[in-house]
Coordinates of C-alpha atoms in Angstrom, one line a residue:
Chain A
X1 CA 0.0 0.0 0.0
X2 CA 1.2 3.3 -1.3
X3 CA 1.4 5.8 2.0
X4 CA 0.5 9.4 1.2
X5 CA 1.7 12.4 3.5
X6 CA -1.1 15.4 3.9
X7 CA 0.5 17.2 2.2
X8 CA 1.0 14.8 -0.6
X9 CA -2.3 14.0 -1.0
X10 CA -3.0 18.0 -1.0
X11 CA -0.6 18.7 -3.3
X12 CA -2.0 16.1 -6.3
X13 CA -5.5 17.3 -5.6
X14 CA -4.6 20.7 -6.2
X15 CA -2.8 20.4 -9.2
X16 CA -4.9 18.2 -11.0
X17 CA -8.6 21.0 -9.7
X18 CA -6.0 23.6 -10.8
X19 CA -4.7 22.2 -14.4
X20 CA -7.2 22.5 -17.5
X21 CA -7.1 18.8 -19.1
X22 CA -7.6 20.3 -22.4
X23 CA -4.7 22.4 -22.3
X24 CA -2.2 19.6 -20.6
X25 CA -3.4 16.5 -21.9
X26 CA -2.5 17.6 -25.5
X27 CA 0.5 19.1 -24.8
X28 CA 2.0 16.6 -22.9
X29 CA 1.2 14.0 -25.5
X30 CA 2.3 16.3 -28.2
X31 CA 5.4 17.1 -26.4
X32 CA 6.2 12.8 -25.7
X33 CA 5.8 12.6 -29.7
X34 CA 8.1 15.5 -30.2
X35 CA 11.1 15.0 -28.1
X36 CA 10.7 10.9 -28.0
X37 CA 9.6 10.1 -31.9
X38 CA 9.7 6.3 -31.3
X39 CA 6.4 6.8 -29.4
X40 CA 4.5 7.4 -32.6
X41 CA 4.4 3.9 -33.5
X42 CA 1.7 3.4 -31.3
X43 CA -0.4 6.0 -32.7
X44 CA -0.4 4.8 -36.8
X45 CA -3.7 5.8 -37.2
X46 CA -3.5 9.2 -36.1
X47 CA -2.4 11.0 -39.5
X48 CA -0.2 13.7 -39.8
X49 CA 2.7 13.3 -37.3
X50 CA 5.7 14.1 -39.3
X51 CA 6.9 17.5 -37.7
X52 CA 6.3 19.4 -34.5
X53 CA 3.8 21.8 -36.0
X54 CA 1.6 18.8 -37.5
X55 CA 2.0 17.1 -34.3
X56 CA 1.1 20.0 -32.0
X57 CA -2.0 20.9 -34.4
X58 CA -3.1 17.1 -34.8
X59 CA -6.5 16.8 -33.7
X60 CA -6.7 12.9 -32.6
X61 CA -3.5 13.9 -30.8
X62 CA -5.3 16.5 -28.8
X63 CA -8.3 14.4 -27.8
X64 CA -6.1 11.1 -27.1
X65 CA -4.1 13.7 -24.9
X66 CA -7.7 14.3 -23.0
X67 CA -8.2 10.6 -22.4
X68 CA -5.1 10.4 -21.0
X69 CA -5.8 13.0 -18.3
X70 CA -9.2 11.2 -17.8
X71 CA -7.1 8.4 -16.5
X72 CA -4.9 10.1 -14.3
X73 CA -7.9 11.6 -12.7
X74 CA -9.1 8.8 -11.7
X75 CA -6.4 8.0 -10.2
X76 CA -6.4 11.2 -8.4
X77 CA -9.8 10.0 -7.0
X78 CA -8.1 6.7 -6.0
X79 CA -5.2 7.4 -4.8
X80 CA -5.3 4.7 -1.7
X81 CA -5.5 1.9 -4.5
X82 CA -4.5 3.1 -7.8
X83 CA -3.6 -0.5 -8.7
X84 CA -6.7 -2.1 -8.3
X85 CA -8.2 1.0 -10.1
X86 CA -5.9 0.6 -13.0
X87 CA -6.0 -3.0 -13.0
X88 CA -8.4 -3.1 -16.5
X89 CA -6.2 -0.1 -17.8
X90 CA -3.1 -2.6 -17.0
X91 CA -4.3 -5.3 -19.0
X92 CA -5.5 -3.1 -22.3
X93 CA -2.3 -1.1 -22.3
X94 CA -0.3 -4.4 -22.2
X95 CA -2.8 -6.9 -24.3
X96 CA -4.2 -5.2 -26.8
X97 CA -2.1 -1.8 -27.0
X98 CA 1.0 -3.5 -26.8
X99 CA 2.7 -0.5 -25.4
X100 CA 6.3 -0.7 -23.8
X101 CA 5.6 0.0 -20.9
X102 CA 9.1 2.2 -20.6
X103 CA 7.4 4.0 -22.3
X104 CA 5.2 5.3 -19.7
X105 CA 8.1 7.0 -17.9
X106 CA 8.8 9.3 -21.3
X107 CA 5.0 10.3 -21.1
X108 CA 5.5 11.0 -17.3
X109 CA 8.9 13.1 -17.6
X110 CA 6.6 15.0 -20.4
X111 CA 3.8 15.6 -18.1
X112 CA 6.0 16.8 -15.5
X113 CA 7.4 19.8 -17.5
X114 CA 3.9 20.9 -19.0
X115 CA 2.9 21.2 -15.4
X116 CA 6.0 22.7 -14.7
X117 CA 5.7 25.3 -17.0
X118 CA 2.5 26.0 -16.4
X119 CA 2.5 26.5 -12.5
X120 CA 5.9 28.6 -12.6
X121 CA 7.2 28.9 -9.2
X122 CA 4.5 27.7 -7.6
X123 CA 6.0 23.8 -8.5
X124 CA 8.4 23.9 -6.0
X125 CA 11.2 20.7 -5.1
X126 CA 8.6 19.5 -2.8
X127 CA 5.8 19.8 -5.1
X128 CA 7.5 18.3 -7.7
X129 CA 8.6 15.3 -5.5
X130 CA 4.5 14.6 -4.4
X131 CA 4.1 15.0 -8.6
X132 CA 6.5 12.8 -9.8
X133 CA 5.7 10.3 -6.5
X134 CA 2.4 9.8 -7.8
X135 CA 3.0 9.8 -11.5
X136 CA 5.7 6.8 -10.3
X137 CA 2.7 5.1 -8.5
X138 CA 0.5 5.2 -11.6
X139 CA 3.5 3.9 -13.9
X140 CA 3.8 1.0 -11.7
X141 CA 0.1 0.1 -11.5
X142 CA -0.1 0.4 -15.7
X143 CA 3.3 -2.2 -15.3
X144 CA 1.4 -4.4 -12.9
X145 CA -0.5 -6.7 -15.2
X146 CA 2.4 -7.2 -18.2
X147 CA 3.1 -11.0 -18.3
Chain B
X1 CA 21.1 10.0 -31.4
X2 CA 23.9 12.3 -32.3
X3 CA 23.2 16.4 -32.2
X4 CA 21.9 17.6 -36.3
X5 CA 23.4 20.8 -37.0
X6 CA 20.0 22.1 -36.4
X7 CA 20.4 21.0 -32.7
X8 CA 23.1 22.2 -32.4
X9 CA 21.8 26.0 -33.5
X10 CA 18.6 25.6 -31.3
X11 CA 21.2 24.9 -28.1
X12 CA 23.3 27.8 -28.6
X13 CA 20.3 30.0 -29.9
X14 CA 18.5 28.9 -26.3
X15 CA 21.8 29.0 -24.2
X16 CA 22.7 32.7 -25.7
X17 CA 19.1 33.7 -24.4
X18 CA 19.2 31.8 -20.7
X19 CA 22.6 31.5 -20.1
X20 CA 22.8 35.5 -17.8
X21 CA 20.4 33.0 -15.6
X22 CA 22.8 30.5 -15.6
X23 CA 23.8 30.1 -11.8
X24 CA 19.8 30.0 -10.6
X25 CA 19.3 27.5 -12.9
X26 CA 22.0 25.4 -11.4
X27 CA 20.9 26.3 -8.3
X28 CA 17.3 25.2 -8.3
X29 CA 17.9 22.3 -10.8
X30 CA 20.3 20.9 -8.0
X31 CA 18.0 21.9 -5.2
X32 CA 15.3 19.6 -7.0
X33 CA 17.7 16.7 -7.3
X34 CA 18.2 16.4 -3.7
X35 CA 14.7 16.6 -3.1
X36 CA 12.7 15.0 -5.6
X37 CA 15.8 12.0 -5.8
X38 CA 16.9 11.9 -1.8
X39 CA 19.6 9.0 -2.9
X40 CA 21.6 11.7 -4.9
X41 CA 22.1 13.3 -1.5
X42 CA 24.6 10.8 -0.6
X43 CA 27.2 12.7 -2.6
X44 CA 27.3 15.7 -0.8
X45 CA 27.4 14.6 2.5
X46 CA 29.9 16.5 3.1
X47 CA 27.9 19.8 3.0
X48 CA 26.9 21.5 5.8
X49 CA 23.5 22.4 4.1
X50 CA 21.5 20.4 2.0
X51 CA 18.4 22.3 1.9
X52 CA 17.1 24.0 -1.2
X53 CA 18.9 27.5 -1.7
X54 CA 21.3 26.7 0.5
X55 CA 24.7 28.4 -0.4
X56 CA 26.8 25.0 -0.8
X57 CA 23.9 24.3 -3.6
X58 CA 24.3 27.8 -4.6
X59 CA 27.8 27.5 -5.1
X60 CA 27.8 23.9 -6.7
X61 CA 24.7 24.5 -9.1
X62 CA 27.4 27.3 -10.9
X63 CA 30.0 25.4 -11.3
X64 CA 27.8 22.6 -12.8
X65 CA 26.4 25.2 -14.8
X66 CA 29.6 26.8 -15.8
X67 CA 30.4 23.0 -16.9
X68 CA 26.6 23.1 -19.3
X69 CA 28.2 26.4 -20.7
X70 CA 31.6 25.0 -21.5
X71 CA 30.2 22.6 -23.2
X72 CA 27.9 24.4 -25.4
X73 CA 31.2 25.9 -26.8
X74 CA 32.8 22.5 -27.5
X75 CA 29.3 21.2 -28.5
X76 CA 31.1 20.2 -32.6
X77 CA 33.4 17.7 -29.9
X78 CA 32.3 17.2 -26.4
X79 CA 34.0 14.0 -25.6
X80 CA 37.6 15.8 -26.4
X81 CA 36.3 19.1 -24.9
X82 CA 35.3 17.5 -21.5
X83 CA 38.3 14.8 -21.4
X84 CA 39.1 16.7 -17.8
X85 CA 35.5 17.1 -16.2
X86 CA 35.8 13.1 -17.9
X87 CA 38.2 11.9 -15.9
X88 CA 37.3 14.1 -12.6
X89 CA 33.9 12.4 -12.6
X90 CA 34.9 8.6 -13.7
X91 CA 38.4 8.6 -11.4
X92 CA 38.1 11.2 -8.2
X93 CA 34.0 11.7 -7.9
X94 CA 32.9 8.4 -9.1
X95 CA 29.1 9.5 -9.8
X96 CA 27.3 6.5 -10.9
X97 CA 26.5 7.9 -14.5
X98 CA 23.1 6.8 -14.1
X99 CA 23.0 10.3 -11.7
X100 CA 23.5 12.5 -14.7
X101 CA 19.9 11.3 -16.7
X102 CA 18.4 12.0 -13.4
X103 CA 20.3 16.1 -13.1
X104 CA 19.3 16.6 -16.8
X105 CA 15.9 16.0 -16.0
X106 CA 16.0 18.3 -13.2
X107 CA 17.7 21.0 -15.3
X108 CA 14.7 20.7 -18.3
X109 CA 12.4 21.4 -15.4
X110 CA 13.7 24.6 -14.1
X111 CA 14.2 25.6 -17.9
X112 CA 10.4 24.7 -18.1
X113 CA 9.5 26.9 -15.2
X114 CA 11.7 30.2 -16.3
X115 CA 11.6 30.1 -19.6
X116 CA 8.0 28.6 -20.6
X117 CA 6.9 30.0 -23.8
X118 CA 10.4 29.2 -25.0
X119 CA 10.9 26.1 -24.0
X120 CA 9.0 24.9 -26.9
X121 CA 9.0 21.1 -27.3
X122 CA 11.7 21.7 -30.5
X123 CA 13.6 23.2 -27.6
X124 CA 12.8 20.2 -25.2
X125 CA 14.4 17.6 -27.6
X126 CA 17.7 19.6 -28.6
X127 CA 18.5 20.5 -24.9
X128 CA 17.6 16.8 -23.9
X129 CA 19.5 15.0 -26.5
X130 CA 22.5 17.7 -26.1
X131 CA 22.2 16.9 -22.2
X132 CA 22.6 13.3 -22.9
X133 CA 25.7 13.7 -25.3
X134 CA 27.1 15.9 -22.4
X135 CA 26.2 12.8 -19.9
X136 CA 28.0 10.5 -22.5
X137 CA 31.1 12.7 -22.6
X138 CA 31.3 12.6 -19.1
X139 CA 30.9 8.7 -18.7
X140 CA 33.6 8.6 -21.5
X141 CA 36.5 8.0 -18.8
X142 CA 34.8 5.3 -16.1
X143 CA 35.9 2.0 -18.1

């Protein structure tokens, strides 16, 4: 069992009522498909992903960047068991995605500098440690059910 | 994944514009290491103060910094341009090299924070895959 301080717990609620999913979601995603360009072999059906400036204006890339923020949500709402909550998510992701599942650490690192950048100062070292604590927690969980 | 010519422009195009910053960078980038990754802490333990801001971090985040900027000059040969900070890592600090990935990501985020409209992703995958030849240069010496 993952144990959350207060002020962990706090601090991943805040972020997550403070951030707007349509803004991060997307650029996050974009971002992973920018600066790691293996990770677009997942997403052949998406179109137009041969530069930055088609990736950044794709459309499918903006709303799979959405769903992915839906997920860490619930998460957010789970937080005591995010295994058991991401137990189904587990299974597609390794089944029928077929994703690498180091993989999930690149779209982390991305997340953690959108959020950066978007709450300035205000994501201080320990903020960023509770961020990257939980984003470690929800990695793990998506690992859980590889065989 | 070696630097394009066009990586290497964006670097010193990005550096030129953040480099006057350079010493908060290395300070807060540091101060996150030791608080986001607590095992990098065993390093310093020599230092009085470990605590974000503190002026041993101060102090150590420019020279690392001063070490970035070096490099961005020698960026057309860093493993012959950092042959000293080489051998001063692999033979009297002995960092595992795995600690550099984990200071590189540490440094993307304070550039994230300071410099958010441009740290564009283009930005993001020049300074990270320049960071990682740096990281390489470095480990050049250890076996």
């Amino acid at each position: 069992m993952v144990e959350w301080t207060d002020f962990e717990r706090a601090t991943i609620q805040e972020i997550f009522s403070k951030i707007d999913s349509g803004v991060v979601g997307p650029a996050a995603l974009s971002r992973c498909l920018i600066v790691y360009p293996w990770t677009q072999r997942y997403f052949g059906s998406f179109g137009n992903l041969y530069n930055a400036a088609a990736i950044t204006s794709n459309p499918k890339v903006a709303a799979h960047g959405k769903v992915v923020i839906g997920g860490l949500e619930k998460a957010v709402k789970n937080m005591d068991d995010i295994k058991t909550t991401y137990k189904d998510l587990s299974v597609l992701h390794s089944d029928k995605l077929r994703v690498d599942p180091d993989n999930f650490n690149l779209l982390a690192d991305c997340l953690t500098i959108v959020v950066a950048s978007q709450m300035g100062q205000a994501f201080t070292p320990d903020v960023q440690a509770a961020f990257q604590k939980f984003l470690a927690v929800v990695v793990a969980s998506l690992r859980k059910q590889y065989h | 994944m070696s630097l394009t010519a066009k990586n290497k422009d964006t670097v010193r195009t990005f550096w030129a514009k953040v480099s006057s910053n350079a010493e908060a960078i290395g300070a807060d980038a540091l101060s996150r290491m030791l608080v986001v990754y607590p095992q990098t802490k065993t390093y310093f333990s020599h230092w009085k103060d470990l605590s974000p801001g503190s002026s041993p971090v101060k102090k150590h985040g420019a020279t690392v910094m001063a070490g970035v900027a070096d490099a961005v000059a020698k960026i057309d040969n860093l493993t012959a341009g950092l042959l000293n900070l080489s051998e001063l890592h692999a033979f009297t600090l002995r960092v595992d090299p795995a600690n550099f990935k984990v200071l590189s990501h540490n440094i993307l985020v304070v550039l994230a924070i300071m410099f958010p409209s441009d740290f564009t992703p283009e930005v993001h995958v020049a300074m990270d895959k320049f960071l990682s030849a740096v990281a390489l240069a470095l480990s050049e010496k250890y076996r």
